[in-house]
Amino acid sequence: QVQLVESGGGLVQAGGSLRLSCGGSGSAISINTMGWYRHAPGEQRELVAAITSGGSKKYADSVKGRFTISRHNAKNTVYLQMNSLQPGDTAVYYCKVWYYLGTAYNATGSWGQGTQVTVST
């Protein structure tokens, strides 16, 4: 019920930076928590970062100090600034949002289609 469009992935060299964006849209939607997950080949999907409606942030230990999550509420958009990228960051990155449809909270949330991030040595 929330359409998510991701952008910003690509191929970069180790030490480089990328900024991912994910914008949501939908009728009568109020987005609550927003987050980024990633899924690398042979690995489990993991939470990279999340941000609540109040601006509280959470990061995976592996990205602390390198990644920054932020949001622009008026645009229903979440960003992930990724600095000092490492080959281990290579994965498909997915955004996810939890939201209210009217007054009803959707605990399942909605996923973006994913964007590939590849970090070369």
mmCIF file of N, CA and C in Angstrom:
data_model
loop_
_atom_site.group_PDB
_atom_site.id
_atom_site.type_symbol
_atom_site.label_atom_id
_atom_site.label_comp_id
_atom_site.label_asym_id
_atom_site.label_seq_id
_atom_site.Cartn_x
_atom_site.Cartn_y
_atom_site.Cartn_z
ATOM 1 N N GLN A 1 0.818 -1.208 0.000
ATOM 2 C CA GLN A 1 0.000 0.000 0.000
ATOM 3 C C GLN A 1 0.852 1.258 0.000
ATOM 4 N N VAL A 2 2.131 1.107 0.245
ATOM 5 C CA VAL A 2 3.083 2.200 0.100
ATOM 6 C C VAL A 2 4.056 1.833 -1.007
ATOM 7 N N GLN A 3 4.134 2.686 -1.988
ATOM 8 C CA GLN A 3 5.071 2.482 -3.083
ATOM 9 C C GLN A 3 6.404 3.130 -2.722
ATOM 10 N N LEU A 4 7.478 2.354 -2.789
ATOM 11 C CA LEU A 4 8.807 2.838 -2.454
ATOM 12 C C LEU A 4 9.700 2.780 -3.676
ATOM 13 N N VAL A 5 10.412 3.864 -3.921
ATOM 14 C CA VAL A 5 11.330 3.958 -5.040
ATOM 15 C C VAL A 5 12.713 4.285 -4.506
ATOM 16 N N GLU A 6 13.677 3.413 -4.787
ATOM 17 C CA GLU A 6 15.034 3.578 -4.313
ATOM 18 C C GLU A 6 15.940 4.075 -5.430
ATOM 19 N N SER A 7 16.983 4.779 -5.036
ATOM 20 C CA SER A 7 17.983 5.235 -5.981
ATOM 21 C C SER A 7 19.300 5.452 -5.251
ATOM 22 N N GLY A 8 20.377 5.563 -6.009
ATOM 23 C CA GLY A 8 21.666 5.918 -5.444
ATOM 24 C C GLY A 8 22.704 4.819 -5.415
ATOM 25 N N GLY A 9 22.317 3.593 -5.721
ATOM 26 C CA GLY A 9 23.285 2.519 -5.732
ATOM 27 C C GLY A 9 24.233 2.634 -6.907
ATOM 28 N N GLY A 10 25.270 1.815 -6.872
ATOM 29 C CA GLY A 10 26.227 1.834 -7.950
ATOM 30 C C GLY A 10 27.508 1.130 -7.584
ATOM 31 N N LEU A 11 28.504 1.317 -8.421
ATOM 32 C CA LEU A 11 29.825 0.726 -8.243
ATOM 33 C C LEU A 11 30.802 1.805 -7.820
ATOM 34 N N VAL A 12 31.470 1.583 -6.702
ATOM 35 C CA VAL A 12 32.451 2.536 -6.200
ATOM 36 C C VAL A 12 33.688 1.794 -5.728
ATOM 37 N N GLN A 13 34.778 2.525 -5.633
ATOM 38 C CA GLN A 13 36.009 1.969 -5.093
ATOM 39 C C GLN A 13 35.997 2.035 -3.575
ATOM 40 N N ALA A 14 36.747 1.143 -2.968
ATOM 41 C CA ALA A 14 36.876 1.171 -1.522
ATOM 42 C C ALA A 14 37.326 2.550 -1.059
ATOM 43 N N GLY A 15 36.686 3.017 0.000
ATOM 44 C CA GLY A 15 36.965 4.340 0.513
ATOM 45 C C GLY A 15 36.045 5.411 -0.026
ATOM 46 N N GLY A 16 35.262 5.081 -1.030
ATOM 47 C CA GLY A 16 34.350 6.036 -1.629
ATOM 48 C C GLY A 16 33.052 6.157 -0.866
ATOM 49 N N SER A 17 32.149 6.968 -1.428
ATOM 50 C CA SER A 17 30.879 7.260 -0.775
ATOM 51 C C SER A 17 29.720 7.129 -1.743
ATOM 52 N N LEU A 18 28.573 6.806 -1.200
ATOM 53 C CA LEU A 18 27.316 6.795 -1.930
ATOM 54 C C LEU A 18 26.221 7.289 -1.003
ATOM 55 N N ARG A 19 25.179 7.852 -1.586
ATOM 56 C CA ARG A 19 24.000 8.213 -0.823
ATOM 57 C C ARG A 19 22.785 7.548 -1.444
ATOM 58 N N LEU A 20 22.119 6.730 -0.663
ATOM 59 C CA LEU A 20 20.909 6.069 -1.100
ATOM 60 C C LEU A 20 19.693 6.885 -0.689
ATOM 61 N N SER A 21 18.684 6.881 -1.546
ATOM 62 C CA SER A 21 17.442 7.568 -1.259
ATOM 63 C C SER A 21 16.284 6.610 -1.470
ATOM 64 N N CYS A 22 15.255 6.780 -0.688
ATOM 65 C CA CYS A 22 14.058 5.964 -0.820
ATOM 66 C C CYS A 22 12.856 6.829 -0.504
ATOM 67 N N GLY A 23 12.019 7.044 -1.497
ATOM 68 C CA GLY A 23 10.837 7.864 -1.335
ATOM 69 C C GLY A 23 9.575 7.031 -1.366
ATOM 70 N N GLY A 24 8.663 7.329 -0.459
ATOM 71 C CA GLY A 24 7.411 6.601 -0.358
ATOM 72 C C GLY A 24 6.229 7.464 -0.746
ATOM 73 N N SER A 25 5.206 6.801 -1.261
ATOM 74 C CA SER A 25 3.982 7.494 -1.616
ATOM 75 C C SER A 25 2.799 6.565 -1.432
ATOM 76 N N GLY A 26 1.641 7.162 -1.202
ATOM 77 C CA GLY A 26 0.423 6.398 -1.022
ATOM 78 C C GLY A 26 -0.666 7.271 -0.440
ATOM 79 N N SER A 27 -1.883 6.928 -0.747
ATOM 80 C CA SER A 27 -3.016 7.706 -0.284
ATOM 81 C C SER A 27 -3.258 7.484 1.203
ATOM 82 N N ALA A 28 -3.439 8.572 1.921
ATOM 83 C CA ALA A 28 -3.754 8.548 3.356
ATOM 84 C C ALA A 28 -2.699 7.813 4.177
ATOM 85 N N ILE A 29 -1.442 7.896 3.753
ATOM 86 C CA ILE A 29 -0.342 7.208 4.412
ATOM 87 C C ILE A 29 0.418 8.170 5.307
ATOM 88 N N SER A 30 0.710 7.721 6.517
ATOM 89 C CA SER A 30 1.601 8.428 7.428
ATOM 90 C C SER A 30 2.736 7.492 7.794
ATOM 91 N N ILE A 31 3.923 7.789 7.329
ATOM 92 C CA ILE A 31 5.059 6.902 7.535
ATOM 93 C C ILE A 31 5.623 7.080 8.934
ATOM 94 N N ASN A 32 5.898 5.963 9.571
ATOM 95 C CA ASN A 32 6.444 5.964 10.929
ATOM 96 C C ASN A 32 7.951 5.694 10.858
ATOM 97 N N THR A 33 8.381 4.539 11.308
ATOM 98 C CA THR A 33 9.797 4.200 11.266
ATOM 99 C C THR A 33 10.226 3.836 9.848
ATOM 100 N N MET A 34 11.449 4.207 9.495
ATOM 101 C CA MET A 34 12.018 3.904 8.197
ATOM 102 C C MET A 34 13.388 3.278 8.416
ATOM 103 N N GLY A 35 13.756 2.369 7.529
ATOM 104 C CA GLY A 35 15.032 1.709 7.709
ATOM 105 C C GLY A 35 15.634 1.197 6.424
ATOM 106 N N TRP A 36 16.883 0.772 6.546
ATOM 107 C CA TRP A 36 17.622 0.170 5.448
ATOM 108 C C TRP A 36 18.127 -1.194 5.873
ATOM 109 N N TYR A 37 17.906 -2.174 5.028
ATOM 110 C CA TYR A 37 18.438 -3.515 5.186
ATOM 111 C C TYR A 37 19.367 -3.808 4.020
ATOM 112 N N ARG A 38 20.201 -4.818 4.189
ATOM 113 C CA ARG A 38 21.013 -5.266 3.068
ATOM 114 C C ARG A 38 21.104 -6.785 3.073
ATOM 115 N N HIS A 39 21.311 -7.332 1.894
ATOM 116 C CA HIS A 39 21.396 -8.768 1.716
ATOM 117 C C HIS A 39 22.542 -9.073 0.767
ATOM 118 N N ALA A 40 23.597 -9.639 1.307
ATOM 119 C CA ALA A 40 24.755 -10.037 0.519
ATOM 120 C C ALA A 40 24.667 -11.517 0.193
ATOM 121 N N PRO A 41 25.254 -11.945 -0.919
ATOM 122 C CA PRO A 41 25.225 -13.364 -1.272
ATOM 123 C C PRO A 41 25.802 -14.237 -0.169
ATOM 124 N N GLY A 42 25.082 -15.290 0.178
ATOM 125 C CA GLY A 42 25.532 -16.202 1.207
ATOM 126 C C GLY A 42 25.351 -15.705 2.624
ATOM 127 N N GLU A 43 24.750 -14.552 2.786
ATOM 128 C CA GLU A 43 24.550 -13.969 4.104
ATOM 129 C C GLU A 43 23.069 -13.772 4.379
ATOM 130 N N GLN A 44 22.749 -13.617 5.645
ATOM 131 C CA GLN A 44 21.387 -13.308 6.039
ATOM 132 C C GLN A 44 21.105 -11.827 5.800
ATOM 133 N N ARG A 45 19.856 -11.528 5.513
ATOM 134 C CA ARG A 45 19.463 -10.133 5.443
ATOM 135 C C ARG A 45 19.637 -9.499 6.817
ATOM 136 N N GLU A 46 20.193 -8.315 6.853
ATOM 137 C CA GLU A 46 20.443 -7.662 8.121
ATOM 138 C C GLU A 46 19.999 -6.213 8.094
ATOM 139 N N LEU A 47 19.611 -5.738 9.248
ATOM 140 C CA LEU A 47 19.278 -4.333 9.404
ATOM 141 C C LEU A 47 20.561 -3.520 9.428
ATOM 142 N N VAL A 48 20.626 -2.524 8.573
ATOM 143 C CA VAL A 48 21.780 -1.639 8.511
ATOM 144 C C VAL A 48 21.567 -0.419 9.391
ATOM 145 N N ALA A 49 20.418 0.201 9.243
ATOM 146 C CA ALA A 49 20.106 1.411 9.996
ATOM 147 C C ALA A 49 18.612 1.632 10.001
ATOM 148 N N ALA A 50 18.131 2.300 11.024
ATOM 149 C CA ALA A 50 16.724 2.648 11.126
ATOM 150 C C ALA A 50 16.589 3.997 11.803
ATOM 151 N N ILE A 51 15.490 4.665 11.511
ATOM 152 C CA ILE A 51 15.220 5.965 12.110
ATOM 153 C C ILE A 51 13.736 6.065 12.405
ATOM 154 N N THR A 52 13.408 6.466 13.616
ATOM 155 C CA THR A 52 12.019 6.585 14.021
ATOM 156 C C THR A 52 11.455 7.926 13.585
ATOM 157 N N SER A 53 10.157 8.077 13.778
ATOM 158 C CA SER A 53 9.515 9.337 13.432
ATOM 159 C C SER A 53 10.060 10.497 14.252
ATOM 160 N N GLY A 54 10.561 10.196 15.447
ATOM 161 C CA GLY A 54 11.136 11.222 16.300
ATOM 162 C C GLY A 54 12.606 11.487 16.063
ATOM 163 N N GLY A 55 13.212 10.747 15.139
ATOM 164 C CA GLY A 55 14.600 10.975 14.797
ATOM 165 C C GLY A 55 15.600 10.102 15.528
ATOM 166 N N SER A 56 15.133 9.159 16.333
ATOM 167 C CA SER A 56 16.043 8.236 17.001
ATOM 168 C C SER A 56 16.628 7.260 15.983
ATOM 169 N N LYS A 57 17.934 7.013 16.076
ATOM 170 C CA LYS A 57 18.626 6.210 15.076
ATOM 171 C C LYS A 57 19.247 4.963 15.675
ATOM 172 N N LYS A 58 19.329 3.943 14.845
ATOM 173 C CA LYS A 58 19.951 2.679 15.211
ATOM 174 C C LYS A 58 20.803 2.206 14.047
ATOM 175 N N TYR A 59 22.001 1.694 14.356
ATOM 176 C CA TYR A 59 22.915 1.221 13.325
ATOM 177 C C TYR A 59 23.452 -0.154 13.663
ATOM 178 N N ALA A 60 23.718 -0.917 12.622
ATOM 179 C CA ALA A 60 24.473 -2.136 12.805
ATOM 180 C C ALA A 60 25.894 -1.790 13.229
ATOM 181 N N ASP A 61 26.480 -2.631 14.070
ATOM 182 C CA ASP A 61 27.835 -2.358 14.546
ATOM 183 C C ASP A 61 28.829 -2.192 13.399
ATOM 184 N N SER A 62 28.631 -2.924 12.330
ATOM 185 C CA SER A 62 29.580 -2.918 11.234
ATOM 186 C C SER A 62 29.621 -1.602 10.461
ATOM 187 N N VAL A 63 28.604 -0.759 10.626
ATOM 188 C CA VAL A 63 28.552 0.488 9.862
ATOM 189 C C VAL A 63 28.622 1.724 10.740
ATOM 190 N N LYS A 64 28.661 1.555 12.037
ATOM 191 C CA LYS A 64 28.716 2.707 12.932
ATOM 192 C C LYS A 64 29.948 3.554 12.647
ATOM 193 N N GLY A 65 29.727 4.844 12.587
ATOM 194 C CA GLY A 65 30.805 5.770 12.297
ATOM 195 C C GLY A 65 31.047 6.000 10.830
ATOM 196 N N ARG A 66 30.437 5.189 9.978
ATOM 197 C CA ARG A 66 30.622 5.324 8.535
ATOM 198 C C ARG A 66 29.329 5.699 7.812
ATOM 199 N N PHE A 67 28.208 5.174 8.284
ATOM 200 C CA PHE A 67 26.919 5.417 7.643
ATOM 201 C C PHE A 67 26.085 6.354 8.504
ATOM 202 N N THR A 68 25.253 7.152 7.848
ATOM 203 C CA THR A 68 24.335 8.036 8.535
ATOM 204 C C THR A 68 22.965 7.938 7.892
ATOM 205 N N ILE A 69 21.964 7.653 8.698
ATOM 206 C CA ILE A 69 20.594 7.609 8.201
ATOM 207 C C ILE A 69 19.900 8.916 8.561
ATOM 208 N N SER A 70 19.065 9.397 7.662
ATOM 209 C CA SER A 70 18.311 10.620 7.896
ATOM 210 C C SER A 70 16.992 10.532 7.147
ATOM 211 N N ARG A 71 16.118 11.468 7.420
ATOM 212 C CA ARG A 71 14.826 11.470 6.743
ATOM 213 C C ARG A 71 14.337 12.886 6.521
ATOM 214 N N HIS A 72 13.539 13.033 5.495
ATOM 215 C CA HIS A 72 12.867 14.281 5.196
ATOM 216 C C HIS A 72 11.381 13.961 5.193
ATOM 217 N N ASN A 73 10.724 14.297 6.284
ATOM 218 C CA ASN A 73 9.344 13.859 6.474
ATOM 219 C C ASN A 73 8.385 14.444 5.439
ATOM 220 N N ALA A 74 8.594 15.687 5.061
ATOM 221 C CA ALA A 74 7.699 16.308 4.092
ATOM 222 C C ALA A 74 7.754 15.606 2.743
ATOM 223 N N LYS A 75 8.868 14.948 2.461
ATOM 224 C CA LYS A 75 9.026 14.222 1.209
ATOM 225 C C LYS A 75 8.805 12.724 1.367
ATOM 226 N N ASN A 76 8.517 12.277 2.586
ATOM 227 C CA ASN A 76 8.392 10.846 2.866
ATOM 228 C C ASN A 76 9.602 10.079 2.340
ATOM 229 N N THR A 77 10.769 10.617 2.610
ATOM 230 C CA THR A 77 11.999 10.073 2.051
ATOM 231 C C THR A 77 13.007 9.771 3.150
ATOM 232 N N VAL A 78 13.683 8.650 3.006
ATOM 233 C CA VAL A 78 14.758 8.273 3.905
ATOM 234 C C VAL A 78 16.046 8.176 3.103
ATOM 235 N N TYR A 79 17.149 8.582 3.723
ATOM 236 C CA TYR A 79 18.445 8.584 3.076
ATOM 237 C C TYR A 79 19.429 7.737 3.871
ATOM 238 N N LEU A 80 20.404 7.223 3.179
ATOM 239 C CA LEU A 80 21.515 6.541 3.831
ATOM 240 C C LEU A 80 22.800 7.048 3.202
ATOM 241 N N GLN A 81 23.519 7.877 3.945
ATOM 242 C CA GLN A 81 24.818 8.357 3.510
ATOM 243 C C GLN A 81 25.862 7.339 3.917
ATOM 244 N N MET A 82 26.576 6.796 2.951
ATOM 245 C CA MET A 82 27.547 5.747 3.193
ATOM 246 C C MET A 82 28.930 6.259 2.831
ATOM 247 N N ASN A 83 29.775 6.388 3.829
ATOM 248 C CA ASN A 83 31.143 6.847 3.647
ATOM 249 C C ASN A 83 32.116 5.725 3.976
ATOM 250 N N SER A 84 33.351 5.894 3.527
ATOM 251 C CA SER A 84 34.406 4.913 3.788
ATOM 252 C C SER A 84 33.944 3.504 3.455
ATOM 253 N N LEU A 85 33.370 3.362 2.292
ATOM 254 C CA LEU A 85 32.813 2.070 1.893
ATOM 255 C C LEU A 85 33.904 1.013 1.769
ATOM 256 N N GLN A 86 33.547 -0.186 2.138
ATOM 257 C CA GLN A 86 34.442 -1.328 2.131
ATOM 258 C C GLN A 86 33.850 -2.431 1.263
ATOM 259 N N PRO A 87 34.688 -3.344 0.760
ATOM 260 C CA PRO A 87 34.143 -4.456 -0.026
ATOM 261 C C PRO A 87 33.072 -5.243 0.717
ATOM 262 N N GLY A 88 33.185 -5.328 2.031
ATOM 263 C CA GLY A 88 32.192 -6.027 2.824
ATOM 264 C C GLY A 88 30.822 -5.376 2.828
ATOM 265 N N ASP A 89 30.731 -4.139 2.348
ATOM 266 C CA ASP A 89 29.449 -3.459 2.243
ATOM 267 C C ASP A 89 28.693 -3.838 0.979
ATOM 268 N N THR A 90 29.318 -4.576 0.096
ATOM 269 C CA THR A 90 28.670 -4.985 -1.140
ATOM 270 C C THR A 90 27.435 -5.822 -0.838
ATOM 271 N N ALA A 91 26.302 -5.402 -1.362
ATOM 272 C CA ALA A 91 25.035 -6.073 -1.109
ATOM 273 C C ALA A 91 23.942 -5.363 -1.889
ATOM 274 N N VAL A 92 22.771 -5.973 -1.893
ATOM 275 C CA VAL A 92 21.578 -5.285 -2.344
ATOM 276 C C VAL A 92 20.968 -4.615 -1.122
ATOM 277 N N TYR A 93 20.720 -3.333 -1.227
ATOM 278 C CA TYR A 93 20.176 -2.559 -0.123
ATOM 279 C C TYR A 93 18.688 -2.310 -0.350
ATOM 280 N N TYR A 94 17.902 -2.591 0.672
ATOM 281 C CA TYR A 94 16.459 -2.440 0.610
ATOM 282 C C TYR A 94 15.994 -1.444 1.663
ATOM 283 N N CYS A 95 15.122 -0.550 1.271
ATOM 284 C CA CYS A 95 14.494 0.291 2.276
ATOM 285 C C CYS A 95 13.186 -0.344 2.727
ATOM 286 N N LYS A 96 12.799 -0.037 3.937
ATOM 287 C CA LYS A 96 11.547 -0.531 4.490
ATOM 288 C C LYS A 96 10.924 0.557 5.342
ATOM 289 N N VAL A 97 9.601 0.638 5.258
ATOM 290 C CA VAL A 97 8.879 1.610 6.069
ATOM 291 C C VAL A 97 7.716 0.939 6.771
ATOM 292 N N TRP A 98 7.429 1.414 7.958
ATOM 293 C CA TRP A 98 6.227 1.053 8.689
ATOM 294 C C TRP A 98 5.351 2.302 8.735
ATOM 295 N N TYR A 99 4.046 2.102 8.643
ATOM 296 C CA TYR A 99 3.208 3.259 8.400
ATOM 297 C C TYR A 99 1.794 3.072 8.935
ATOM 298 N N TYR A 100 1.088 4.189 9.004
ATOM 299 C CA TYR A 100 -0.331 4.205 9.309
ATOM 300 C C TYR A 100 -1.102 4.444 8.021
ATOM 301 N N LEU A 101 -2.145 3.651 7.835
ATOM 302 C CA LEU A 101 -3.114 3.899 6.789
ATOM 303 C C LEU A 101 -4.343 4.457 7.484
ATOM 304 N N GLY A 102 -4.495 5.753 7.405
ATOM 305 C CA GLY A 102 -5.469 6.398 8.259
ATOM 306 C C GLY A 102 -5.005 6.259 9.696
ATOM 307 N N THR A 103 -5.842 5.664 10.539
ATOM 308 C CA THR A 103 -5.485 5.422 11.930
ATOM 309 C C THR A 103 -5.011 3.999 12.187
ATOM 310 N N ALA A 104 -4.998 3.163 11.163
ATOM 311 C CA ALA A 104 -4.616 1.765 11.317
ATOM 312 C C ALA A 104 -3.124 1.593 11.059
ATOM 313 N N TYR A 105 -2.433 0.997 12.027
ATOM 314 C CA TYR A 105 -1.005 0.773 11.891
ATOM 315 C C TYR A 105 -0.729 -0.525 11.151
ATOM 316 N N ASN A 106 0.123 -0.464 10.151
ATOM 317 C CA ASN A 106 0.530 -1.629 9.397
ATOM 318 C C ASN A 106 1.864 -2.124 9.949
ATOM 319 N N ALA A 107 1.798 -3.197 10.732
ATOM 320 C CA ALA A 107 2.993 -3.711 11.386
ATOM 321 C C ALA A 107 3.888 -4.509 10.449
ATOM 322 N N THR A 108 3.366 -4.916 9.314
ATOM 323 C CA THR A 108 4.160 -5.671 8.356
ATOM 324 C C THR A 108 5.131 -4.773 7.605
ATOM 325 N N GLY A 109 4.688 -3.586 7.271
ATOM 326 C CA GLY A 109 5.529 -2.643 6.571
ATOM 327 C C GLY A 109 5.570 -2.908 5.081
ATOM 328 N N SER A 110 6.332 -2.088 4.395
ATOM 329 C CA SER A 110 6.460 -2.171 2.952
ATOM 330 C C SER A 110 7.933 -2.094 2.560
ATOM 331 N N TRP A 111 8.310 -2.884 1.573
ATOM 332 C CA TRP A 111 9.697 -2.976 1.107
ATOM 333 C C TRP A 111 9.891 -2.283 -0.231
ATOM 334 N N GLY A 112 11.065 -1.694 -0.393
ATOM 335 C CA GLY A 112 11.483 -1.243 -1.698
ATOM 336 C C GLY A 112 12.003 -2.399 -2.528
ATOM 337 N N GLN A 113 12.309 -2.133 -3.780
ATOM 338 C CA GLN A 113 12.739 -3.187 -4.692
ATOM 339 C C GLN A 113 14.223 -3.520 -4.568
ATOM 340 N N GLY A 114 14.972 -2.687 -3.908
ATOM 341 C CA GLY A 114 16.386 -2.932 -3.716
ATOM 342 C C GLY A 114 17.248 -2.198 -4.726
ATOM 343 N N THR A 115 18.433 -1.820 -4.283
ATOM 344 C CA THR A 115 19.407 -1.186 -5.153
ATOM 345 C C THR A 115 20.777 -1.788 -4.865
ATOM 346 N N GLN A 116 21.503 -2.121 -5.917
ATOM 347 C CA GLN A 116 22.787 -2.796 -5.782
ATOM 348 C C GLN A 116 23.885 -1.809 -5.427
ATOM 349 N N VAL A 117 24.646 -2.150 -4.403
ATOM 350 C CA VAL A 117 25.853 -1.419 -4.041
ATOM 351 C C VAL A 117 27.025 -2.374 -4.156
ATOM 352 N N THR A 118 27.989 -2.014 -4.975
ATOM 353 C CA THR A 118 29.173 -2.837 -5.169
ATOM 354 C C THR A 118 30.409 -2.001 -4.880
ATOM 355 N N VAL A 119 31.247 -2.500 -3.999
ATOM 356 C CA VAL A 119 32.463 -1.801 -3.603
ATOM 357 C C VAL A 119 33.656 -2.633 -4.053
ATOM 358 N N SER A 120 34.470 -2.068 -4.915
ATOM 359 C CA SER A 120 35.621 -2.773 -5.454
ATOM 360 C C SER A 120 36.859 -2.512 -4.616
ATOM 361 N N THR A 121 37.822 -3.417 -4.721
ATOM 362 C CA THR A 121 39.066 -3.279 -3.979
ATOM 363 C C THR A 121 40.036 -2.376 -4.699
#
